[in-house]
Amino acid sequence: MNLQNWQTQLRKGLLDVVILNLLQHGRCHGYEMVQTLKQIDGLKIREGNIYPILARLQTDGLVTSYSEPSPDGPPRKYFKLTELGQKTLADMNAHWNHIIQSMQSLKKGKRV
Amino acid sequence: MTSQGKTWHRLKTEYLRRVEKALSSVKHPRSRDVLDDVSSHLDRRFAELEPAQQTRENLQAIIADMGPASDYAELLDPDSTTPTQKLQRRFPLWLGLAAIVIAAAILLSRAIPSKVKQHKHLTISKAYWFHSDERPRSIPAEAVPKDDDGHMLFHVDEWYEEMGTAKQYRPFLNQADERFVLKADGHPDVHVNAERGCWSKEFYIRIPRKEYVKMEAGVMYTIHPVNSNPKYRWKVRPGVIICKPNQ
């Protein structure tokens, strides 16, 4: 088994929930999100990856966007969670916590 | 445009073309948004480099950091198959229809004008100082700090109601020459740049400090775009001038 491939697939699978978690603390623009993720061990992504995910989350109604003038460049596009996004994120985080607990139990040799 | 600027422009255009091609395989309604966002991201990365850092290696590293173009389609529509898989599955049908489609496309492209609107020129009908009462209220004064540079806004006439600011102006800004020269008889030329983008129809223009000090207060300067790209041109309405106020 190629460990690196597995890690890449795992990271890709988690990107949606990672981005939604970033946005739960308030509005953010794509560039800012990339910079934040760069500093978190294990969550560094290819910079371009964030934009198709944000576009898909918008289509799903979980995220919305708007533009604001920027003092140091063209108008900046900000993303924020919708009400549906907040609810979905809560469900996703609950599921994620459940998986973590189950994995811990499994590692300790307990039946899940 | 500097040689580094030209290299960057070429690298960026090539990358965006690859992303666009990859995205065309999923036909997602937000594909254009993704392209615009990636373009803005690249602009931002380039803007962060000091001139001395704008080496070919660093510019290529920015592109590499973005990841392969094929990632975009997969992440935008995870349910889609890869272009190769699609092609293999549909090969017989594709082969049979290819000639008809190509012929139809050629005929249609001649008969119907392109539906994608794009500004090929923008007409400057007014020039004014950013920190003046003429600035629309929607543009906050703090968006451009007062410093020793000169800060102007150019108002342009062209506007597509059905398109947002970034969508309609970014392609033009990516292609058009950003340089202008302010001229007044008997006074040295002043070189300025449209370098930060715009707020709706108001385009930000910076006069670098060393150029701004050359401007004489009370003198009327006319505006002359450099327009090195003949396909994307700035135009200036007759009578448009800018005059440095007395301090």
mmCIF file of C-alpha atoms in Angstrom:
data_model
loop_
_atom_site.group_PDB
_atom_site.id
_atom_site.type_symbol
_atom_site.label_atom_id
_atom_site.label_comp_id
_atom_site.label_asym_id
_atom_site.label_seq_id
_atom_site.Cartn_x
_atom_site.Cartn_y
_atom_site.Cartn_z
ATOM 1 C CA MET A 1 0.000 0.000 0.000
ATOM 2 C CA ASN A 2 1.230 3.450 -0.892
ATOM 3 C CA LEU A 3 0.968 5.478 2.309
ATOM 4 C CA GLN A 4 1.350 8.777 0.505
ATOM 5 C CA ASN A 5 -1.587 7.998 -1.802
ATOM 6 C CA TRP A 6 -3.725 7.070 1.183
ATOM 7 C CA GLN A 7 -2.810 10.324 2.941
ATOM 8 C CA THR A 8 -3.634 12.334 -0.184
ATOM 9 C CA GLN A 9 -7.013 10.641 -0.579
ATOM 10 C CA LEU A 10 -7.803 11.130 3.105
ATOM 11 C CA ARG A 11 -6.905 14.815 2.907
ATOM 12 C CA LYS A 12 -9.020 15.292 -0.213
ATOM 13 C CA GLY A 13 -11.945 13.607 1.480
ATOM 14 C CA LEU A 14 -11.674 15.948 4.417
ATOM 15 C CA LEU A 15 -11.319 19.189 2.489
ATOM 16 C CA ASP A 16 -15.027 20.028 2.563
ATOM 17 C CA VAL A 17 -15.281 19.781 6.325
ATOM 18 C CA VAL A 18 -11.940 21.526 6.803
ATOM 19 C CA ILE A 19 -13.067 24.514 4.753
ATOM 20 C CA LEU A 20 -16.452 24.679 6.450
ATOM 21 C CA ASN A 21 -14.684 24.666 9.814
ATOM 22 C CA LEU A 22 -12.446 27.513 8.702
ATOM 23 C CA LEU A 23 -15.521 29.531 7.771
ATOM 24 C CA GLN A 24 -17.358 28.911 11.021
ATOM 25 C CA HIS A 25 -15.182 31.581 12.638
ATOM 26 C CA GLY A 26 -16.356 34.242 10.210
ATOM 27 C CA ARG A 27 -15.973 35.390 6.653
ATOM 28 C CA CYS A 28 -12.746 34.590 4.864
ATOM 29 C CA HIS A 29 -11.310 34.952 1.379
ATOM 30 C CA GLY A 30 -9.738 32.083 -0.510
ATOM 31 C CA TYR A 31 -6.178 33.331 -0.265
ATOM 32 C CA GLU A 32 -6.523 33.754 3.497
ATOM 33 C CA MET A 33 -7.854 30.202 3.856
ATOM 34 C CA VAL A 34 -4.901 28.790 1.933
ATOM 35 C CA GLN A 35 -2.456 30.714 4.120
ATOM 36 C CA THR A 36 -4.170 29.422 7.272
ATOM 37 C CA LEU A 37 -4.129 25.815 6.092
ATOM 38 C CA LYS A 38 -0.438 26.094 5.175
ATOM 39 C CA GLN A 39 0.309 26.621 8.843
ATOM 40 C CA ILE A 40 -1.660 23.610 10.067
ATOM 41 C CA ASP A 41 0.324 20.406 10.077
ATOM 42 C CA GLY A 42 -1.270 17.750 7.898
ATOM 43 C CA LEU A 43 -3.806 20.064 6.259
ATOM 44 C CA LYS A 44 -1.563 21.840 3.762
ATOM 45 C CA ILE A 45 -3.293 21.763 0.383
ATOM 46 C CA ARG A 46 -2.405 22.728 -3.150
ATOM 47 C CA GLU A 47 -3.376 26.364 -3.350
ATOM 48 C CA GLY A 48 -5.688 26.037 -6.315
ATOM 49 C CA ASN A 49 -7.674 23.213 -4.722
ATOM 50 C CA ILE A 50 -9.641 25.529 -2.496
ATOM 51 C CA TYR A 51 -11.531 27.275 -5.305
ATOM 52 C CA PRO A 52 -13.374 24.340 -6.907
ATOM 53 C CA ILE A 53 -14.370 23.182 -3.434
ATOM 54 C CA LEU A 54 -15.692 26.611 -2.498
ATOM 55 C CA ALA A 55 -17.588 26.729 -5.806
ATOM 56 C CA ARG A 56 -19.162 23.352 -5.122
ATOM 57 C CA LEU A 57 -20.075 24.319 -1.546
ATOM 58 C CA GLN A 58 -21.755 27.428 -2.970
ATOM 59 C CA THR A 59 -23.733 25.328 -5.428
ATOM 60 C CA ASP A 60 -24.798 23.107 -2.531
ATOM 61 C CA GLY A 61 -26.013 26.176 -0.640
ATOM 62 C CA LEU A 62 -23.585 25.731 2.247
ATOM 63 C CA VAL A 63 -21.472 28.774 1.484
ATOM 64 C CA THR A 64 -22.193 32.160 -0.015
ATOM 65 C CA SER A 65 -19.846 34.807 -1.374
ATOM 66 C CA TYR A 66 -19.701 38.551 -1.865
ATOM 67 C CA SER A 67 -17.106 41.064 -3.036
ATOM 68 C CA GLU A 68 -15.667 43.991 -1.146
ATOM 69 C CA PRO A 69 -13.152 46.590 -2.270
ATOM 70 C CA SER A 70 -9.638 45.815 -1.151
ATOM 71 C CA PRO A 71 -7.010 48.408 -0.225
ATOM 72 C CA ASP A 72 -4.237 46.396 -1.856
ATOM 73 C CA GLY A 73 -5.709 44.907 -4.980
ATOM 74 C CA PRO A 74 -8.849 44.277 -6.971
ATOM 75 C CA PRO A 75 -12.112 43.812 -5.034
ATOM 76 C CA ARG A 76 -11.775 40.788 -2.807
ATOM 77 C CA LYS A 77 -14.235 37.898 -2.766
ATOM 78 C CA TYR A 78 -15.265 36.806 0.696
ATOM 79 C CA PHE A 79 -16.939 33.524 1.584
ATOM 80 C CA LYS A 80 -19.163 32.806 4.571
ATOM 81 C CA LEU A 81 -21.320 29.987 5.851
ATOM 82 C CA THR A 82 -25.051 29.992 5.175
ATOM 83 C CA GLU A 83 -27.546 28.811 7.761
ATOM 84 C CA LEU A 84 -27.678 25.477 5.969
ATOM 85 C CA GLY A 85 -23.877 25.417 5.999
ATOM 86 C CA GLN A 86 -23.787 25.904 9.763
ATOM 87 C CA LYS A 87 -26.273 23.100 10.329
ATOM 88 C CA THR A 88 -24.483 20.754 7.921
ATOM 89 C CA LEU A 89 -21.142 21.547 9.539
ATOM 90 C CA ALA A 90 -22.534 20.681 12.965
ATOM 91 C CA ASP A 91 -23.704 17.318 11.599
ATOM 92 C CA MET A 92 -20.354 16.711 9.887
ATOM 93 C CA ASN A 93 -18.383 17.554 13.021
ATOM 94 C CA ALA A 94 -20.581 15.267 15.086
ATOM 95 C CA HIS A 95 -20.000 12.454 12.614
ATOM 96 C CA TRP A 96 -16.276 13.157 12.562
ATOM 97 C CA ASN A 97 -16.108 13.017 16.367
ATOM 98 C CA HIS A 98 -17.999 9.741 16.275
ATOM 99 C CA ILE A 99 -15.466 8.286 13.817
ATOM 100 C CA ILE A 100 -12.567 9.437 15.996
ATOM 101 C CA GLN A 101 -14.107 7.796 19.069
ATOM 102 C CA SER A 102 -14.746 4.603 17.145
ATOM 103 C CA MET A 103 -11.177 4.535 15.873
ATOM 104 C CA GLN A 104 -9.828 5.069 19.383
ATOM 105 C CA SER A 105 -11.952 2.201 20.633
ATOM 106 C CA LEU A 106 -10.814 -0.001 17.774
ATOM 107 C CA LYS A 107 -7.160 0.762 18.461
ATOM 108 C CA LYS A 108 -7.668 -0.122 22.105
ATOM 109 C CA GLY A 109 -9.143 -3.454 21.064
ATOM 110 C CA LYS A 110 -12.717 -2.718 22.079
ATOM 111 C CA ARG A 111 -15.737 -3.660 19.979
ATOM 112 C CA VAL A 112 -17.162 -0.577 18.257
ATOM 113 C CA MET B 1 5.407 45.620 -18.967
ATOM 114 C CA THR B 2 8.756 44.323 -17.627
ATOM 115 C CA SER B 3 10.322 41.104 -18.947
ATOM 116 C CA GLN B 4 9.415 39.433 -15.637
ATOM 117 C CA GLY B 5 5.890 40.737 -16.086
ATOM 118 C CA LYS B 6 5.728 39.232 -19.561
ATOM 119 C CA THR B 7 7.060 35.891 -18.330
ATOM 120 C CA TRP B 8 4.503 35.907 -15.557
ATOM 121 C CA HIS B 9 1.702 36.808 -17.925
ATOM 122 C CA ARG B 10 2.639 33.879 -20.180
ATOM 123 C CA LEU B 11 2.933 31.377 -17.323
ATOM 124 C CA LYS B 12 -0.347 32.508 -15.816
ATOM 125 C CA THR B 13 -2.201 32.417 -19.124
ATOM 126 C CA GLU B 14 -0.909 28.918 -19.886
ATOM 127 C CA TYR B 15 -1.951 27.654 -16.473
ATOM 128 C CA LEU B 16 -5.416 29.202 -16.673
ATOM 129 C CA ARG B 17 -5.846 27.676 -20.119
ATOM 130 C CA ARG B 18 -5.024 24.224 -18.726
ATOM 131 C CA VAL B 19 -7.453 24.718 -15.838
ATOM 132 C CA GLU B 20 -10.162 25.911 -18.213
ATOM 133 C CA LYS B 21 -9.638 22.853 -20.378
ATOM 134 C CA ALA B 22 -9.825 20.551 -17.356
ATOM 135 C CA LEU B 23 -12.978 22.253 -16.090
ATOM 136 C CA SER B 24 -14.654 21.962 -19.471
ATOM 137 C CA SER B 25 -14.947 18.221 -18.823
ATOM 138 C CA VAL B 26 -17.424 18.697 -15.960
ATOM 139 C CA LYS B 27 -19.676 21.466 -17.327
ATOM 140 C CA HIS B 28 -20.238 22.894 -13.863
ATOM 141 C CA PRO B 29 -22.173 26.208 -13.666
ATOM 142 C CA ARG B 30 -19.455 27.718 -11.467
ATOM 143 C CA SER B 31 -16.487 26.811 -13.655
ATOM 144 C CA ARG B 32 -16.060 30.447 -14.677
ATOM 145 C CA ASP B 33 -16.080 31.536 -11.013
ATOM 146 C CA VAL B 34 -13.299 29.061 -10.278
ATOM 147 C CA LEU B 35 -11.215 30.448 -13.128
ATOM 148 C CA ASP B 36 -11.750 34.016 -11.918
ATOM 149 C CA ASP B 37 -10.822 33.062 -8.358
ATOM 150 C CA VAL B 38 -7.675 31.259 -9.478
ATOM 151 C CA SER B 39 -6.709 34.235 -11.632
ATOM 152 C CA SER B 40 -7.120 36.595 -8.651
ATOM 153 C CA HIS B 41 -5.134 34.248 -6.438
ATOM 154 C CA LEU B 42 -2.268 34.200 -8.932
ATOM 155 C CA ASP B 43 -2.330 37.991 -9.218
ATOM 156 C CA ARG B 44 -2.077 38.238 -5.461
ATOM 157 C CA ARG B 45 0.874 35.841 -5.266
ATOM 158 C CA PHE B 46 2.710 37.781 -7.977
ATOM 159 C CA ALA B 47 1.999 41.112 -6.298
ATOM 160 C CA GLU B 48 3.643 39.859 -3.125
ATOM 161 C CA LEU B 49 6.985 39.370 -4.847
ATOM 162 C CA GLU B 50 9.516 42.169 -4.667
ATOM 163 C CA PRO B 51 10.976 42.958 -8.110
ATOM 164 C CA ALA B 52 14.215 41.184 -7.164
ATOM 165 C CA GLN B 53 12.237 38.056 -6.311
ATOM 166 C CA GLN B 54 10.467 37.919 -9.661
ATOM 167 C CA THR B 55 12.791 35.281 -11.057
ATOM 168 C CA ARG B 56 11.583 32.646 -13.472
ATOM 169 C CA GLU B 57 12.115 29.985 -10.780
ATOM 170 C CA ASN B 58 9.924 31.839 -8.279
ATOM 171 C CA LEU B 59 7.216 32.460 -10.871
ATOM 172 C CA GLN B 60 7.201 28.774 -11.802
ATOM 173 C CA ALA B 61 7.051 27.874 -8.116
ATOM 174 C CA ILE B 62 3.854 29.907 -7.749
ATOM 175 C CA ILE B 63 2.280 27.930 -10.568
ATOM 176 C CA ALA B 64 3.500 24.650 -9.062
ATOM 177 C CA ASP B 65 1.989 25.584 -5.692
ATOM 178 C CA MET B 66 -1.429 25.796 -7.337
ATOM 179 C CA GLY B 67 -1.424 22.084 -8.182
ATOM 180 C CA PRO B 68 -2.182 20.222 -11.410
ATOM 181 C CA ALA B 69 -5.037 21.452 -13.577
ATOM 182 C CA SER B 70 -6.697 18.047 -13.467
ATOM 183 C CA ASP B 71 -7.413 18.492 -9.724
ATOM 184 C CA TYR B 72 -9.934 21.247 -10.424
ATOM 185 C CA ALA B 73 -12.445 19.126 -12.297
ATOM 186 C CA GLU B 74 -12.209 16.304 -9.786
ATOM 187 C CA LEU B 75 -12.753 18.621 -6.821
ATOM 188 C CA LEU B 76 -15.513 20.650 -8.457
ATOM 189 C CA ASP B 77 -17.498 17.594 -9.444
ATOM 190 C CA PRO B 78 -16.262 14.471 -7.636
ATOM 191 C CA ASP B 79 -18.997 12.386 -9.264
ATOM 192 C CA SER B 80 -17.658 13.030 -12.731
ATOM 193 C CA THR B 81 -15.397 10.605 -14.492
ATOM 194 C CA THR B 82 -12.042 11.721 -15.787
ATOM 195 C CA PRO B 83 -11.852 13.034 -19.345
ATOM 196 C CA THR B 84 -9.904 9.929 -20.377
ATOM 197 C CA GLN B 85 -12.574 7.597 -19.031
ATOM 198 C CA LYS B 86 -15.292 9.571 -20.763
ATOM 199 C CA LEU B 87 -13.425 9.489 -24.012
ATOM 200 C CA GLN B 88 -12.884 5.737 -23.851
ATOM 201 C CA ARG B 89 -16.540 5.062 -23.068
ATOM 202 C CA ARG B 90 -17.866 7.296 -25.790
ATOM 203 C CA PHE B 91 -15.241 6.701 -28.425
ATOM 204 C CA PRO B 92 -17.450 5.133 -31.135
ATOM 205 C CA LEU B 93 -20.126 7.793 -30.781
ATOM 206 C CA TRP B 94 -17.544 10.531 -30.597
ATOM 207 C CA LEU B 95 -15.835 9.376 -33.755
ATOM 208 C CA GLY B 96 -19.092 9.277 -35.687
ATOM 209 C CA LEU B 97 -20.284 12.680 -34.575
ATOM 210 C CA ALA B 98 -16.980 14.526 -34.645
ATOM 211 C CA ALA B 99 -17.093 15.562 -38.273
ATOM 212 C CA ILE B 100 -20.700 16.754 -38.018
ATOM 213 C CA VAL B 101 -20.027 18.729 -34.836
ATOM 214 C CA ILE B 102 -16.943 20.386 -36.224
ATOM 215 C CA ALA B 103 -18.713 21.352 -39.422
ATOM 216 C CA ALA B 104 -21.708 22.686 -37.499
ATOM 217 C CA ALA B 105 -19.467 24.632 -35.122
ATOM 218 C CA ILE B 106 -17.660 26.290 -37.999
ATOM 219 C CA LEU B 107 -20.948 27.252 -39.665
ATOM 220 C CA LEU B 108 -22.484 28.515 -36.419
ATOM 221 C CA SER B 109 -19.424 30.497 -35.420
ATOM 222 C CA ARG B 110 -19.714 32.371 -38.691
ATOM 223 C CA ALA B 111 -23.443 32.903 -38.431
ATOM 224 C CA ILE B 112 -23.839 33.795 -34.757
ATOM 225 C CA PRO B 113 -21.718 36.356 -32.912
ATOM 226 C CA SER B 114 -20.001 35.148 -29.745
ATOM 227 C CA LYS B 115 -22.251 35.203 -26.681
ATOM 228 C CA VAL B 116 -19.368 35.866 -24.296
ATOM 229 C CA LYS B 117 -19.234 39.591 -23.832
ATOM 230 C CA GLN B 118 -15.839 41.068 -23.326
ATOM 231 C CA HIS B 119 -14.610 44.626 -23.230
ATOM 232 C CA LYS B 120 -11.991 45.248 -25.899
ATOM 233 C CA HIS B 121 -11.719 48.905 -24.992
ATOM 234 C CA LEU B 122 -12.619 51.054 -22.011
ATOM 235 C CA THR B 123 -13.263 54.772 -22.364
ATOM 236 C CA ILE B 124 -12.059 57.067 -19.595
ATOM 237 C CA SER B 125 -14.576 59.892 -19.273
ATOM 238 C CA LYS B 126 -13.391 61.396 -16.000
ATOM 239 C CA ALA B 127 -10.187 61.509 -13.927
ATOM 240 C CA TYR B 128 -10.140 62.688 -10.323
ATOM 241 C CA TRP B 129 -8.214 62.357 -7.084
ATOM 242 C CA PHE B 130 -9.060 59.468 -4.824
ATOM 243 C CA HIS B 131 -9.082 61.579 -1.661
ATOM 244 C CA SER B 132 -11.593 64.076 -2.982
ATOM 245 C CA ASP B 133 -15.326 64.663 -2.734
ATOM 246 C CA GLU B 134 -15.764 63.258 -6.229
ATOM 247 C CA ARG B 135 -15.126 59.705 -5.047
ATOM 248 C CA PRO B 136 -18.399 57.710 -4.799
ATOM 249 C CA ARG B 137 -19.509 57.053 -1.218
ATOM 250 C CA SER B 138 -19.404 53.321 -1.868
ATOM 251 C CA ILE B 139 -15.591 53.483 -1.972
ATOM 252 C CA PRO B 140 -14.256 53.933 1.567
ATOM 253 C CA ALA B 141 -11.554 56.586 1.988
ATOM 254 C CA GLU B 142 -9.470 54.212 4.095
ATOM 255 C CA ALA B 143 -9.227 51.800 1.166
ATOM 256 C CA VAL B 144 -6.244 53.838 -0.014
ATOM 257 C CA PRO B 145 -4.066 55.308 2.735
ATOM 258 C CA LYS B 146 -2.802 58.854 2.218
ATOM 259 C CA ASP B 147 0.926 58.778 1.636
ATOM 260 C CA ASP B 148 3.510 60.405 -0.611
ATOM 261 C CA ASP B 149 2.209 58.695 -3.749
ATOM 262 C CA GLY B 150 -0.540 60.242 -5.859
ATOM 263 C CA HIS B 151 -3.829 58.353 -5.949
ATOM 264 C CA MET B 152 -6.367 58.824 -8.712
ATOM 265 C CA LEU B 153 -9.493 57.207 -10.048
ATOM 266 C CA PHE B 154 -10.482 56.919 -13.694
ATOM 267 C CA HIS B 155 -14.174 56.583 -14.427
ATOM 268 C CA VAL B 156 -14.982 54.475 -17.480
ATOM 269 C CA ASP B 157 -18.178 54.444 -19.536
ATOM 270 C CA GLU B 158 -18.503 50.801 -20.562
ATOM 271 C CA TRP B 159 -20.559 48.524 -18.347
ATOM 272 C CA TYR B 160 -22.492 45.295 -18.946
ATOM 273 C CA GLU B 161 -25.466 45.322 -16.587
ATOM 274 C CA GLU B 162 -25.777 41.555 -16.483
ATOM 275 C CA MET B 163 -22.145 40.954 -15.479
ATOM 276 C CA GLY B 164 -20.334 41.624 -12.210
ATOM 277 C CA THR B 165 -17.346 43.924 -11.942
ATOM 278 C CA ALA B 166 -14.676 41.232 -11.813
ATOM 279 C CA LYS B 167 -16.140 39.143 -14.612
ATOM 280 C CA GLN B 168 -16.389 41.969 -17.090
ATOM 281 C CA TYR B 169 -13.261 43.940 -16.249
ATOM 282 C CA ARG B 170 -10.717 41.307 -15.184
ATOM 283 C CA PRO B 171 -10.151 39.887 -18.698
ATOM 284 C CA PHE B 172 -9.515 43.413 -19.929
ATOM 285 C CA LEU B 173 -7.181 44.271 -17.038
ATOM 286 C CA ASN B 174 -5.260 41.041 -17.563
ATOM 287 C CA GLN B 175 -4.599 41.943 -21.176
ATOM 288 C CA ALA B 176 -4.474 45.732 -21.426
ATOM 289 C CA ASP B 177 -1.365 47.793 -20.799
ATOM 290 C CA GLU B 178 -1.575 49.287 -17.299
ATOM 291 C CA ARG B 179 0.656 52.263 -18.067
ATOM 292 C CA PHE B 180 -0.418 55.827 -18.757
ATOM 293 C CA VAL B 181 1.505 59.036 -19.293
ATOM 294 C CA LEU B 182 0.233 62.387 -18.024
ATOM 295 C CA LYS B 183 1.361 65.187 -20.314
ATOM 296 C CA ALA B 184 1.356 68.970 -20.092
ATOM 297 C CA ASP B 185 3.148 71.361 -22.431
ATOM 298 C CA GLY B 186 6.430 72.557 -21.006
ATOM 299 C CA HIS B 187 6.382 70.064 -18.141
ATOM 300 C CA PRO B 188 8.007 66.652 -17.739
ATOM 301 C CA ASP B 189 5.886 63.599 -18.493
ATOM 302 C CA VAL B 190 4.414 61.809 -15.481
ATOM 303 C CA HIS B 191 4.190 58.005 -15.620
ATOM 304 C CA VAL B 192 1.316 56.344 -13.770
ATOM 305 C CA ASN B 193 -0.157 52.849 -13.516
ATOM 306 C CA ALA B 194 -3.574 51.220 -13.276
ATOM 307 C CA GLU B 195 -2.334 48.627 -10.877
ATOM 308 C CA ARG B 196 -4.930 47.724 -8.271
ATOM 309 C CA GLY B 197 -8.103 47.042 -10.166
ATOM 310 C CA CYS B 198 -11.337 48.881 -9.682
ATOM 311 C CA TRP B 199 -14.464 49.517 -7.721
ATOM 312 C CA SER B 200 -17.270 49.114 -10.224
ATOM 313 C CA LYS B 201 -16.551 51.672 -12.987
ATOM 314 C CA GLU B 202 -13.874 53.531 -10.987
ATOM 315 C CA PHE B 203 -10.336 52.334 -11.769
ATOM 316 C CA TYR B 204 -7.564 52.975 -9.296
ATOM 317 C CA ILE B 205 -4.455 54.706 -10.645
ATOM 318 C CA ARG B 206 -1.266 55.154 -8.647
ATOM 319 C CA ILE B 207 1.299 57.840 -9.296
ATOM 320 C CA PRO B 208 4.569 56.638 -7.765
ATOM 321 C CA ARG B 209 6.177 59.149 -5.414
ATOM 322 C CA LYS B 210 9.059 59.970 -7.786
ATOM 323 C CA GLU B 211 6.560 60.744 -10.541
ATOM 324 C CA TYR B 212 4.110 62.580 -8.310
ATOM 325 C CA VAL B 213 6.739 65.132 -7.251
ATOM 326 C CA LYS B 214 7.238 65.941 -10.951
ATOM 327 C CA MET B 215 3.617 67.075 -11.248
ATOM 328 C CA GLU B 216 3.174 70.783 -10.902
ATOM 329 C CA ALA B 217 0.173 72.016 -8.942
ATOM 330 C CA GLY B 218 -2.397 73.943 -10.942
ATOM 331 C CA VAL B 219 -1.202 72.547 -14.287
ATOM 332 C CA MET B 220 -3.715 70.644 -16.452
ATOM 333 C CA TYR B 221 -2.369 67.255 -17.542
ATOM 334 C CA THR B 222 -3.934 65.226 -20.343
ATOM 335 C CA ILE B 223 -4.029 61.431 -20.142
ATOM 336 C CA HIS B 224 -2.279 59.196 -22.670
ATOM 337 C CA PRO B 225 -2.585 55.401 -22.424
ATOM 338 C CA VAL B 226 0.508 53.465 -23.534
ATOM 339 C CA ASN B 227 -1.718 50.759 -25.100
ATOM 340 C CA SER B 228 1.038 48.336 -26.068
ATOM 341 C CA ASN B 229 -1.611 45.657 -26.702
ATOM 342 C CA PRO B 230 -3.639 46.798 -29.724
ATOM 343 C CA LYS B 231 -6.424 44.285 -29.003
ATOM 344 C CA TYR B 232 -7.248 45.716 -25.570
ATOM 345 C CA ARG B 233 -7.110 49.494 -25.539
ATOM 346 C CA TRP B 234 -7.884 52.339 -23.204
ATOM 347 C CA LYS B 235 -9.542 55.339 -24.809
ATOM 348 C CA VAL B 236 -9.820 58.820 -23.334
ATOM 349 C CA ARG B 237 -12.708 61.176 -23.998
ATOM 350 C CA PRO B 238 -11.597 64.575 -25.331
ATOM 351 C CA GLY B 239 -11.218 67.148 -22.577
ATOM 352 C CA VAL B 240 -10.432 64.717 -19.771
ATOM 353 C CA ILE B 241 -7.662 66.238 -17.646
ATOM 354 C CA ILE B 242 -6.227 65.957 -14.155
ATOM 355 C CA CYS B 243 -4.870 68.876 -12.176
ATOM 356 C CA LYS B 244 -2.767 68.540 -9.025
ATOM 357 C CA PRO B 245 -4.297 70.677 -6.291
ATOM 358 C CA ASN B 246 -2.308 73.344 -4.493
ATOM 359 C CA GLN B 247 -1.224 71.979 -1.108
#
